[in-house]
Amino acid sequence: MNKKIRVLIAKPGLDGHDKGAKVIARALRDAGMEVIYTGIRRSPEEIVEAAIQEDVDLIGVSILSGAHKKLCKKILTLLKEKEVDIPVILGGIIPDDDISELKDMGIIEVFTPGTSLDEIIEKVKDIALARKV
Amino acid sequence: MFEKDFLSEVEKKEKEWEETTVKKAIEKFPERKTEFLTTYGEEIKRLYSPLDISDINYIEDVGFPGDYPYTRGVQPTMYRGRLWTMRQYAGFGTAEDSNQRYKYLLEQGQTGLSIAFDLPTQIGYDSDDPMAEGEVGKVGVAIDSLKDMEILFDGIPLDKVSVSMTINSTSIILLAMLIVMAKRQGVPLKNLRGTIQNDILKEYMARGTYIFPPKESMKIIVDIFDYGSKNLPKFNLISISGYHIREAGANSVQEIAFTLADGIAYVEAAMKAGLDPNEFGRNLSFFFNAHNNFLEEIAKFRAARKLWAKIMKERFGVTNEEAMKLKFHTQTAGSTLTAQQPLNNIVRVTIQALAAVLGGTQSLHTNSYDEALGLPTEQAVTIALRTQQIIAHETGVADTVDPLAGSYLIEKMTSEIEKKVEEYIKKIDEFGGMVNAIINGFPQKEILNTAYNTQKKIENKEEIIVGVNDFKTNIEEKIEILKVDETIEEKQIEKLKELKKHRNIEKVNISLNVLEEAVKKGENLFPYVIECVEAYATIGEITKVLKKVFGEYRENLIL
């Protein structure tokens, strides 16, 4: 376990509100991880491409616009097509009713507003390390 | 303001009070925190007294409402004459859905419309563009062409209702559509009232719906100023917005500093194009956030007014008083609303709205309590509007002008914020203005630092968010959530197909070609965009032409 955890923080879709994404990116970095941020308005294709190229242990997707179901599905499908196994977590304004659907789809964890940074850092570590074992 | 002898007497007494009365009290009951801070990091004193405002000159610094420097308000009688405009931001789904919601709000006593567009409309994509997938009609109404605007304004008289549109990078297209609608309704353009947000600089800093590079975007804005100041005298041609800067994590000083610096950039660009700030200055308006810290917020609004008047007069030599007045719309802080215990949000919104009113806003949007969970339901938006009506009609705060003036704290904080904003503006000047500061990532970095520190304070419980990091409960409050119908996207795409089948394609192509030539030649684009709109060219088609010449912007990543 001498390699640092590498995380891609991504903002798919058209929404530009990226305070959450940036604050979490910085918190993960402060927690000792290597963090790559895609910037806003990236297509699912660009995100999956970046995740593969950067060889990340986890993709953290941030969506506030309500387009989470379509965008997550696209990202997961593309990962499957490319036969890469990178866990995906989601954060944003996600209605309770959608969470189980997203998890069934393959999203490992969904964080909604009010979740503490510590909680997110711990989960990210758990997920990334479980994958490395 | 005070006699010297009086001040030294106060100073002596205050010291005595600190050393005896306060000391004893603290020994018995220590204070809750070792230090109390404003959002901009200055100490909040235990007590404010005449000593704190001894350097403030009432006549010069505070003055009278309606008179320079307008610290107490831009109108002499403020809400005694006319209440602020109650303007709820709304729009979702298709033009048909939104038209119904607008009619409902107008029936409930709302006095102006504020239109929320979906993200594809804001970024210049048609609903059938692959980039628009999943986003159509989600955070606002989907508009592809004039056809949708015809439906949106069906039965809404544009000579009676003022229309505010939250649109930035595609503002020239949407304003052109509104103008065509006004013409069709027989409303003379000189009577058209409303506001177009049209503030691109904050998009690069905080909100992200830019398309073109900053300099090209500025050219479009100047074109709008030029056309608008000649043809739309009652229309605010820009709403320079601190709201989103604050939502992105800025503190109150940064909100005002970056907004006014954006304002300076717009005035400079317009003057460079030969426009007279005495003229277009009247058509500038501002948009601020009303956040949680009640007293600081009130001081912030007062400081902003005073600063802008000084900037227009001293920096730009404006002599027309109307062009010095900072008129502003306020929205309560969406990001302070919690998904946990959502009904508490009604209380948050009430306090924030009250700060906006005591700060002298011209127009107000109150958020709905369910906005941390989804788009507002009809019940939630009605309560939000009623909150404004209760403040206006039941509390008495609108019966006198600037009632908190003269409070030692309010005056002290007003001048403290003023000084801190001036320091920031100086820094931005050193970058060579806001466009360069943004290209260098300066405001973005400042905002992110504040956002991160605030989040850490919440984690450490230095800041308490009721129901989130304290006073939590296991009881789940189930509230109704508005779901946007997922079939809207298909319906909208179907409508677009129909439009494309029935419009005169030759006319469309000619208008787009003429526009392209005009862009290349650097002409004012407004009349050409109006031609395209009238020919039923779509937002996506018009934007594509502009992109071809102007290029697209990719952000400078700041972490």
Tab-separated table of C-alpha atoms in Angstrom, chain A residues 20-104:
chain	number	residue	atom	x	y	z
A	20	GLY	CA	-19.066	21.151	-3.755
A	21	ALA	CA	-16.832	19.432	-6.288
A	22	LYS	CA	-13.939	21.787	-5.640
A	23	VAL	CA	-14.240	21.745	-1.856
A	24	ILE	CA	-14.318	17.946	-1.848
A	25	ALA	CA	-11.393	17.783	-4.260
A	26	ARG	CA	-9.374	19.937	-1.934
A	27	ALA	CA	-10.388	17.952	1.151
A	28	LEU	CA	-9.356	14.670	-0.484
A	29	ARG	CA	-6.056	16.202	-1.463
A	30	ASP	CA	-5.506	17.465	2.080
A	31	ALA	CA	-6.242	13.917	3.221
A	32	GLY	CA	-3.250	12.734	1.205
A	33	MET	CA	-4.864	11.598	-2.031
A	34	GLU	CA	-3.986	12.545	-5.564
A	35	VAL	CA	-6.939	14.397	-7.015
A	36	ILE	CA	-7.633	15.253	-10.613
A	37	TYR	CA	-10.508	17.636	-11.308
A	38	THR	CA	-12.022	17.615	-14.777
A	39	GLY	CA	-13.549	21.072	-14.587
A	40	ILE	CA	-17.169	21.719	-15.454
A	41	ARG	CA	-19.271	20.566	-18.401
A	42	ARG	CA	-17.474	17.403	-19.357
A	43	SER	CA	-19.236	14.730	-21.356
A	44	PRO	CA	-19.446	11.183	-19.940
A	45	GLU	CA	-17.030	10.143	-22.713
A	46	GLU	CA	-14.445	12.721	-21.634
A	47	ILE	CA	-14.804	11.680	-18.005
A	48	VAL	CA	-14.345	7.979	-18.648
A	49	GLU	CA	-11.433	8.701	-20.948
A	50	ALA	CA	-9.748	10.842	-18.261
A	51	ALA	CA	-10.350	8.207	-15.584
A	52	ILE	CA	-8.664	5.533	-17.699
A	53	GLN	CA	-5.770	7.731	-18.729
A	54	GLU	CA	-5.132	8.920	-15.195
A	55	ASP	CA	-5.508	5.386	-13.868
A	56	VAL	CA	-7.676	6.483	-10.948
A	57	ASP	CA	-9.006	4.299	-8.152
A	58	LEU	CA	-12.330	6.063	-8.009
A	59	ILE	CA	-14.520	8.539	-9.873
A	60	GLY	CA	-16.460	11.092	-7.857
A	61	VAL	CA	-19.236	12.656	-9.898
A	62	SER	CA	-20.978	15.882	-8.853
A	63	ILE	CA	-24.409	16.742	-10.312
A	64	LEU	CA	-26.888	19.351	-9.154
A	65	SER	CA	-28.980	19.890	-12.230
A	66	GLY	CA	-31.334	16.928	-11.915
A	67	ALA	CA	-29.778	15.098	-14.861
A	68	HIS	CA	-28.095	12.551	-12.567
A	69	LYS	CA	-29.932	9.426	-13.745
A	70	LYS	CA	-29.121	9.828	-17.426
A	71	LEU	CA	-25.560	10.989	-16.862
A	72	CYS	CA	-24.663	8.285	-14.334
A	73	LYS	CA	-26.102	5.600	-16.537
A	74	LYS	CA	-23.995	6.822	-19.443
A	75	ILE	CA	-20.798	6.884	-17.405
A	76	LEU	CA	-21.411	3.388	-16.031
A	77	THR	CA	-22.248	1.999	-19.467
A	78	LEU	CA	-19.101	3.472	-20.972
A	79	LEU	CA	-16.966	1.997	-18.179
A	80	LYS	CA	-18.527	-1.387	-18.799
A	81	GLU	CA	-17.971	-1.106	-22.551
A	82	LYS	CA	-14.317	-0.325	-21.983
A	83	GLU	CA	-14.135	-3.186	-19.516
A	84	VAL	CA	-12.653	-1.088	-16.752
A	85	ASP	CA	-13.632	-1.545	-13.174
A	86	ILE	CA	-13.495	1.873	-11.530
A	87	PRO	CA	-16.003	2.504	-8.742
A	88	VAL	CA	-18.193	5.584	-9.152
A	89	ILE	CA	-19.631	7.691	-6.341
A	90	LEU	CA	-22.083	10.561	-6.743
A	91	GLY	CA	-22.674	13.778	-4.834
A	92	GLY	CA	-25.238	16.521	-5.307
A	93	ILE	CA	-28.893	17.342	-4.976
A	94	ILE	CA	-30.292	13.854	-5.402
A	95	PRO	CA	-33.873	13.089	-4.330
A	96	ASP	CA	-34.140	10.219	-1.825
A	97	ASP	CA	-36.355	8.282	-4.196
A	98	ASP	CA	-33.625	8.159	-6.830
A	99	ILE	CA	-30.872	6.841	-4.563
A	100	SER	CA	-31.784	3.169	-4.604
A	101	GLU	CA	-32.275	3.300	-8.362
A	102	LEU	CA	-28.807	4.811	-8.780
A	103	LYS	CA	-27.278	2.176	-6.529
A	104	ASP	CA	-28.979	-0.595	-8.474
